[in-house]
Amino acid sequence: MKEKITSVEDLPGVGPKIAEKLMEAGYTDLMVIATASPAELAAVAEIGEGVAAKIISAAREALDMGFETGLAVLEKRKSVNKLTTSSKELDALLHGGLETQSITECYGAYGSGKTQLAHQLAVNVQLPKEKGGLNGNALFIDTENTFRPERIEQMANALGLDPKKTLENVFVGRAYNSDHQILLVEKAKDIIKEYKIKLIIIDSLTSHFRAEYVGRGALASRQQKLNQHLHTMQKIADTYNCVVYITNQVMAKPDVIFGDPTEAVGGHVLHHAATFRIYLRKGKGDKRIARLVDSPHLPDGEAVFRITPEGIRD
Ligand code: GTP
Ligand code: MG
């Protein structure tokens, strides 16, 4: 009888040397290997793609992947948790908050509140479950240098949390260009487990891509890179039961006369990758209006919230 495979070292084709390389690169459990691509695994373990493909399929077999029954899918949905936004209206629009195992995209114009919501979520994720948190920590990938620790302190104080401790549980990575941003997300696997990360923020997902891939000729490669990047995030969200929150600025298209003059950067790639898309726009004063756009199982609708000194509120 074949011995049961329970860890990465047990996989056929994985010797001590390969195992060590996989561990170092964060491929520490069967699920991470099973959901990797041959090219990716070949690169990290310095092996041929053929060997990598065999290792991946062994991991999948060991995990009994492939078709799932509807019941198994339902079981998995049961482990989905919700993260509060601190606005009852916005939470209601999202049927309880942002979901783990999903990517939530927030898009809107300058000053619409995307970054403010990111800060609020980084605080809220640390709350216990009965208060709408996930009892975990946040990873904040900052591409525009708009992370403000002082704002985290204000929001933490307003919720009765220790501001210093709250800041200690937000891990900030400043991404200097799109390749660096991609690398930070790939490296995130290492710290997610160690530091109990339950929320990954990328604010903003698209700014570097937009600046670096200019012109029609660059569009296809930009979309391809973004697609792969989002795929990595979805995998992380699934594997570690995390919330992924990404922001995206809307770009005015002055040449469009008819139809919607604004369109999220990234276009159709994001359209398919993000499970929830929230469109934010400014209202009067501190009011903001959120609209849920094409969500698979929630009705489209709108919610109004405010950006107050204490943070996001109704
Ligand atoms: P871009 O990143 O430029 O696309 O905008 P954004 O959507 O990220 O906007 P952001 O979340 O930065 O929202 C900016 C707005 O939030 C400001 O116009 C202020 O109204 C409000 N805001 C920002 N910081 C504070 C603060 O410390 N206190 C309060 N009360 N409001 C703030
Ligand atoms: Mg912002």
XYZ file of C-alpha atoms and ligand atoms in Angstrom:
347
model
C 0.000 0.000 0.000
C 1.189 3.532 -0.784
C 2.067 5.669 2.181
C -0.136 8.684 2.675
C 1.372 12.001 1.650
C 0.880 14.590 4.349
C 3.738 17.040 3.885
C 5.822 18.609 1.142
C 8.826 16.323 1.808
C 6.647 13.263 1.174
C 5.899 14.271 -2.412
C 7.532 12.068 -5.027
C 10.288 14.003 -6.795
C 10.971 16.235 -3.800
C 14.370 15.446 -2.317
C 15.874 17.225 0.684
C 17.464 19.903 -1.499
C 14.259 20.773 -3.348
C 12.291 20.614 -0.105
C 14.629 23.130 1.446
C 14.266 25.539 -1.480
C 10.488 25.215 -1.403
C 10.379 25.874 2.347
C 12.584 28.918 1.994
C 10.316 30.323 -0.686
C 7.235 29.825 1.477
C 5.897 26.704 -0.238
C 5.459 25.036 3.104
C 2.256 23.089 2.697
C 0.583 20.893 0.116
C -2.134 23.428 -0.661
C 0.351 26.101 -1.674
C 2.109 23.627 -3.984
C -1.145 22.279 -5.372
C -2.258 25.743 -6.420
C 1.110 26.839 -7.859
C 1.902 26.958 -11.572
C 4.680 24.742 -12.971
C 6.674 27.795 -14.130
C 6.497 29.376 -10.700
C 7.529 26.197 -8.895
C 10.294 25.501 -11.396
C 11.744 28.947 -10.747
C 11.727 28.770 -6.958
C 13.013 25.206 -6.688
C 15.401 25.506 -9.642
C 14.017 22.432 -11.360
C 12.594 21.753 -14.799
C 8.962 22.595 -15.497
C 8.206 18.943 -16.221
C 9.406 17.903 -12.773
C 7.511 20.830 -11.252
C 4.301 19.766 -12.996
C 4.656 16.229 -11.578
C 5.180 17.566 -8.060
C 2.110 19.783 -8.406
C -0.089 16.982 -9.625
C 1.100 14.737 -6.778
C 0.154 17.468 -4.316
C -3.264 17.802 -5.951
C -3.812 14.070 -5.796
C -2.793 13.995 -2.142
C -5.307 16.720 -1.406
C -7.924 15.048 -3.526
C -8.449 18.147 -5.631
C -10.385 18.329 -8.828
C -14.140 18.382 -8.818
C -15.847 19.346 -5.633
C -19.387 18.509 -4.705
C -21.832 21.319 -4.121
C -21.825 20.284 -0.497
C -18.039 20.720 -0.262
C -18.348 24.171 -1.813
C -21.028 25.023 0.713
C -18.757 23.813 3.539
C -15.986 26.063 2.254
C -18.376 29.012 2.042
C -19.179 28.403 5.701
C -15.603 29.221 6.663
C -15.968 32.650 4.991
C -15.787 35.413 7.588
C -16.851 39.047 7.280
C -14.922 42.160 8.141
C -16.816 45.265 9.210
C -16.259 48.676 7.581
C -17.541 50.545 10.691
C -20.505 51.779 8.666
C -23.693 49.804 9.212
C -25.045 50.933 5.856
C -21.949 49.918 3.966
C -21.806 46.607 5.851
C -25.442 45.997 4.961
C -24.716 46.700 1.305
C -22.007 44.020 1.492
C -24.252 41.657 3.483
C -22.151 41.948 6.624
C -18.827 43.309 5.444
C -15.854 42.375 3.281
C -15.534 38.620 2.792
C -12.535 36.414 3.322
C -11.559 34.224 0.346
C -12.487 37.118 -1.944
C -10.939 40.153 -3.543
C -12.826 43.390 -2.936
C -12.006 46.211 -5.286
C -12.838 49.777 -4.397
C -12.672 52.259 -7.235
C -13.437 55.929 -7.416
C -12.043 59.361 -8.086
C -9.449 61.323 -6.126
C -10.596 61.913 -2.534
C -13.499 59.478 -2.691
C -12.300 57.640 0.426
C -10.538 54.515 -0.871
C -7.456 55.072 1.287
C -9.506 56.081 4.333
C -11.442 52.828 4.099
C -8.124 50.961 3.800
C -6.947 52.470 7.098
C -10.251 51.656 8.784
C -10.085 48.027 7.664
C -6.474 47.719 8.905
C -7.751 48.668 12.362
C -11.014 46.710 12.250
C -9.389 43.414 11.249
C -7.797 43.407 14.704
C -11.151 43.480 16.479
C -12.589 40.252 17.893
C -15.114 38.432 15.722
C -18.081 39.513 17.812
C -17.195 43.121 17.013
C -16.936 42.510 13.303
C -13.183 41.895 13.175
C -11.190 38.826 12.230
C -8.947 38.739 15.271
C -5.940 39.077 12.965
C -3.453 41.530 11.553
C -3.071 43.611 8.421
C -0.600 43.788 5.589
C -0.650 47.189 3.891
C 1.076 47.484 0.535
C 1.391 51.177 -0.078
C 2.208 52.282 -3.612
C 1.378 55.992 -3.321
C 2.960 56.782 0.025
C -0.397 57.604 1.555
C -0.274 55.294 4.583
C -0.579 57.464 7.697
C 0.188 55.886 11.085
C -1.388 58.894 12.829
C -4.695 58.057 11.168
C -4.472 54.473 12.441
C -3.898 55.857 15.954
C -6.986 58.088 15.707
C -9.168 55.245 14.481
C -7.823 52.819 17.094
C -8.470 55.302 19.908
C -12.025 55.805 18.690
C -12.628 52.049 19.000
C -10.990 51.782 22.410
C -7.966 49.897 21.079
C -4.396 50.528 22.206
C -3.021 52.714 19.378
C 0.569 51.494 19.734
C -0.410 47.828 19.672
C -2.723 48.464 16.762
C 0.128 50.008 14.780
C 2.386 47.092 15.638
C -0.096 44.802 13.952
C -0.111 46.671 10.651
C 2.753 45.548 8.442
C 3.481 48.174 5.845
C 5.340 47.498 2.615
C 6.149 50.419 0.386
C 6.133 49.306 -3.254
C 8.445 51.346 -5.456
C 7.344 50.016 -8.834
C 5.043 47.372 -10.258
C 7.634 44.592 -10.144
C 8.365 45.400 -6.542
C 4.642 45.362 -5.803
C 4.289 41.913 -7.384
C 7.269 40.683 -5.390
C 5.837 42.005 -2.121
C 2.639 40.037 -2.689
C 4.555 36.904 -3.565
C 6.663 37.291 -0.442
C 3.571 37.922 1.629
C 2.997 34.172 1.956
C 5.946 33.984 4.359
C 4.634 36.505 6.825
C 0.923 35.737 6.552
C 1.210 32.603 8.644
C 3.824 33.896 11.024
C 2.004 37.105 11.837
C -1.624 35.974 11.600
C -2.415 38.259 8.671
C -6.137 38.294 7.866
C -6.258 41.367 5.628
C -4.125 42.306 2.654
C -4.437 45.826 1.295
C -2.998 47.099 -1.945
C -3.447 50.827 -2.182
C -3.407 51.355 -5.059
C -3.303 48.269 -7.229
C -2.966 50.111 -10.508
C -0.964 53.342 -10.034
C 2.448 51.854 -10.879
C 1.054 49.798 -13.729
C -0.617 52.823 -15.185
C 2.548 54.921 -14.971
C 4.869 52.234 -16.336
C 2.861 50.652 -19.115
C 2.058 53.577 -21.311
C 0.411 53.515 -24.710
C -1.607 51.015 -26.687
C 1.349 48.720 -27.324
C 1.889 48.137 -23.603
C -1.738 47.359 -22.842
C -1.629 43.609 -23.434
C 1.438 43.020 -21.271
C 0.048 45.278 -18.558
C -3.198 43.346 -18.428
C -1.337 40.060 -18.416
C 0.824 41.135 -15.473
C -2.177 42.497 -13.579
C -4.065 39.296 -14.215
C -1.264 37.133 -12.834
C -0.885 39.489 -9.862
C -4.594 39.203 -9.046
C -4.448 35.457 -9.464
C -1.722 35.307 -6.813
C -3.897 37.374 -4.488
C -6.952 35.192 -5.019
C -4.848 32.163 -4.182
C -3.644 33.796 -0.978
C -7.200 34.774 -0.057
C -8.367 31.167 -0.538
C -5.416 29.435 1.069
C -5.258 31.560 4.209
C -8.910 32.614 4.481
C -7.966 36.306 4.176
C -9.707 39.449 2.996
C -7.996 41.158 0.065
C -8.823 44.844 -0.403
C -7.492 46.645 -3.467
C -8.044 50.213 -4.596
C -8.170 51.584 -8.072
C -8.462 55.187 -9.166
C -10.929 56.014 -11.892
C -9.507 57.694 -14.832
C -11.408 60.409 -16.611
C -11.680 59.752 -20.300
C -12.336 63.164 -21.810
C -12.564 61.692 -25.297
C -15.658 59.730 -24.373
C -18.717 61.789 -25.148
C -21.416 59.192 -24.709
C -21.679 56.656 -21.935
C -19.768 56.520 -18.663
C -16.917 59.052 -18.773
C -15.079 57.241 -16.004
C -13.695 53.790 -16.107
C -11.611 51.805 -13.641
C -8.010 51.302 -14.671
C -7.359 47.701 -15.570
C -10.662 47.364 -17.357
C -11.977 43.912 -17.967
C -9.184 42.078 -16.129
C -10.317 43.494 -12.809
C -13.890 43.096 -13.841
C -13.473 39.337 -13.782
C -10.948 38.981 -10.971
C -12.551 40.990 -8.176
C -15.448 39.251 -6.471
C -16.827 42.484 -5.095
C -16.503 45.849 -6.742
C -17.421 48.986 -4.852
C -17.704 52.247 -6.743
C -17.200 55.265 -4.467
C -18.160 58.829 -5.170
C -18.217 62.048 -3.179
C -21.405 63.362 -1.666
C -21.996 66.584 0.273
C -19.264 67.418 2.829
C -17.906 64.285 4.475
C -20.554 62.059 2.870
C -19.559 59.340 0.431
C -21.764 57.121 -1.685
C -20.850 53.504 -2.300
C -22.403 51.457 -5.051
C -21.964 47.739 -5.368
C -21.276 46.761 -8.951
C -21.966 43.334 -10.448
C -21.556 41.083 -7.449
C -22.283 37.363 -7.993
C -24.783 36.827 -5.193
C -25.726 40.260 -3.867
C -28.206 42.656 -5.400
C -26.760 45.925 -6.721
C -27.501 48.870 -4.454
C -26.119 51.981 -2.765
C -24.984 52.983 0.727
C -24.104 56.361 2.208
C -21.386 56.746 4.849
C -19.192 59.517 6.242
C -15.471 60.073 6.742
C -15.267 61.498 10.278
C -12.264 62.259 12.519
C -12.982 58.893 14.211
C -12.951 57.097 10.880
C -15.627 55.611 8.644
C -19.095 56.019 10.198
C -22.751 56.148 9.211
P -6.872 58.999 -4.213
O -5.920 58.066 -3.533
O -6.273 60.329 -4.428
O -7.450 58.433 -5.469
O -8.109 59.259 -3.233
P -8.781 58.286 -2.156
O -10.022 57.734 -2.721
O -7.788 57.340 -1.603
O -9.197 59.319 -1.056
P -8.887 59.276 0.501
O -9.301 58.003 1.091
O -7.480 59.701 0.713
O -9.912 60.351 1.015
C -9.529 61.656 1.163
C -10.626 62.345 1.937
O -10.781 61.746 3.235
C -10.243 63.756 2.173
O -10.783 64.538 1.139
C -10.854 64.062 3.490
O -12.169 64.473 3.283
C -10.919 62.732 4.196
N -9.840 62.579 5.189
C -8.568 62.238 4.950
N -7.866 62.223 6.084
C -8.707 62.562 7.053
C -8.576 62.724 8.462
O -7.510 62.555 9.029
N -9.686 63.092 9.154
C -10.871 63.273 8.533
N -11.936 63.607 9.241
N -11.038 63.120 7.201
C -9.966 62.791 6.479
Mg -5.807 56.977 -1.943
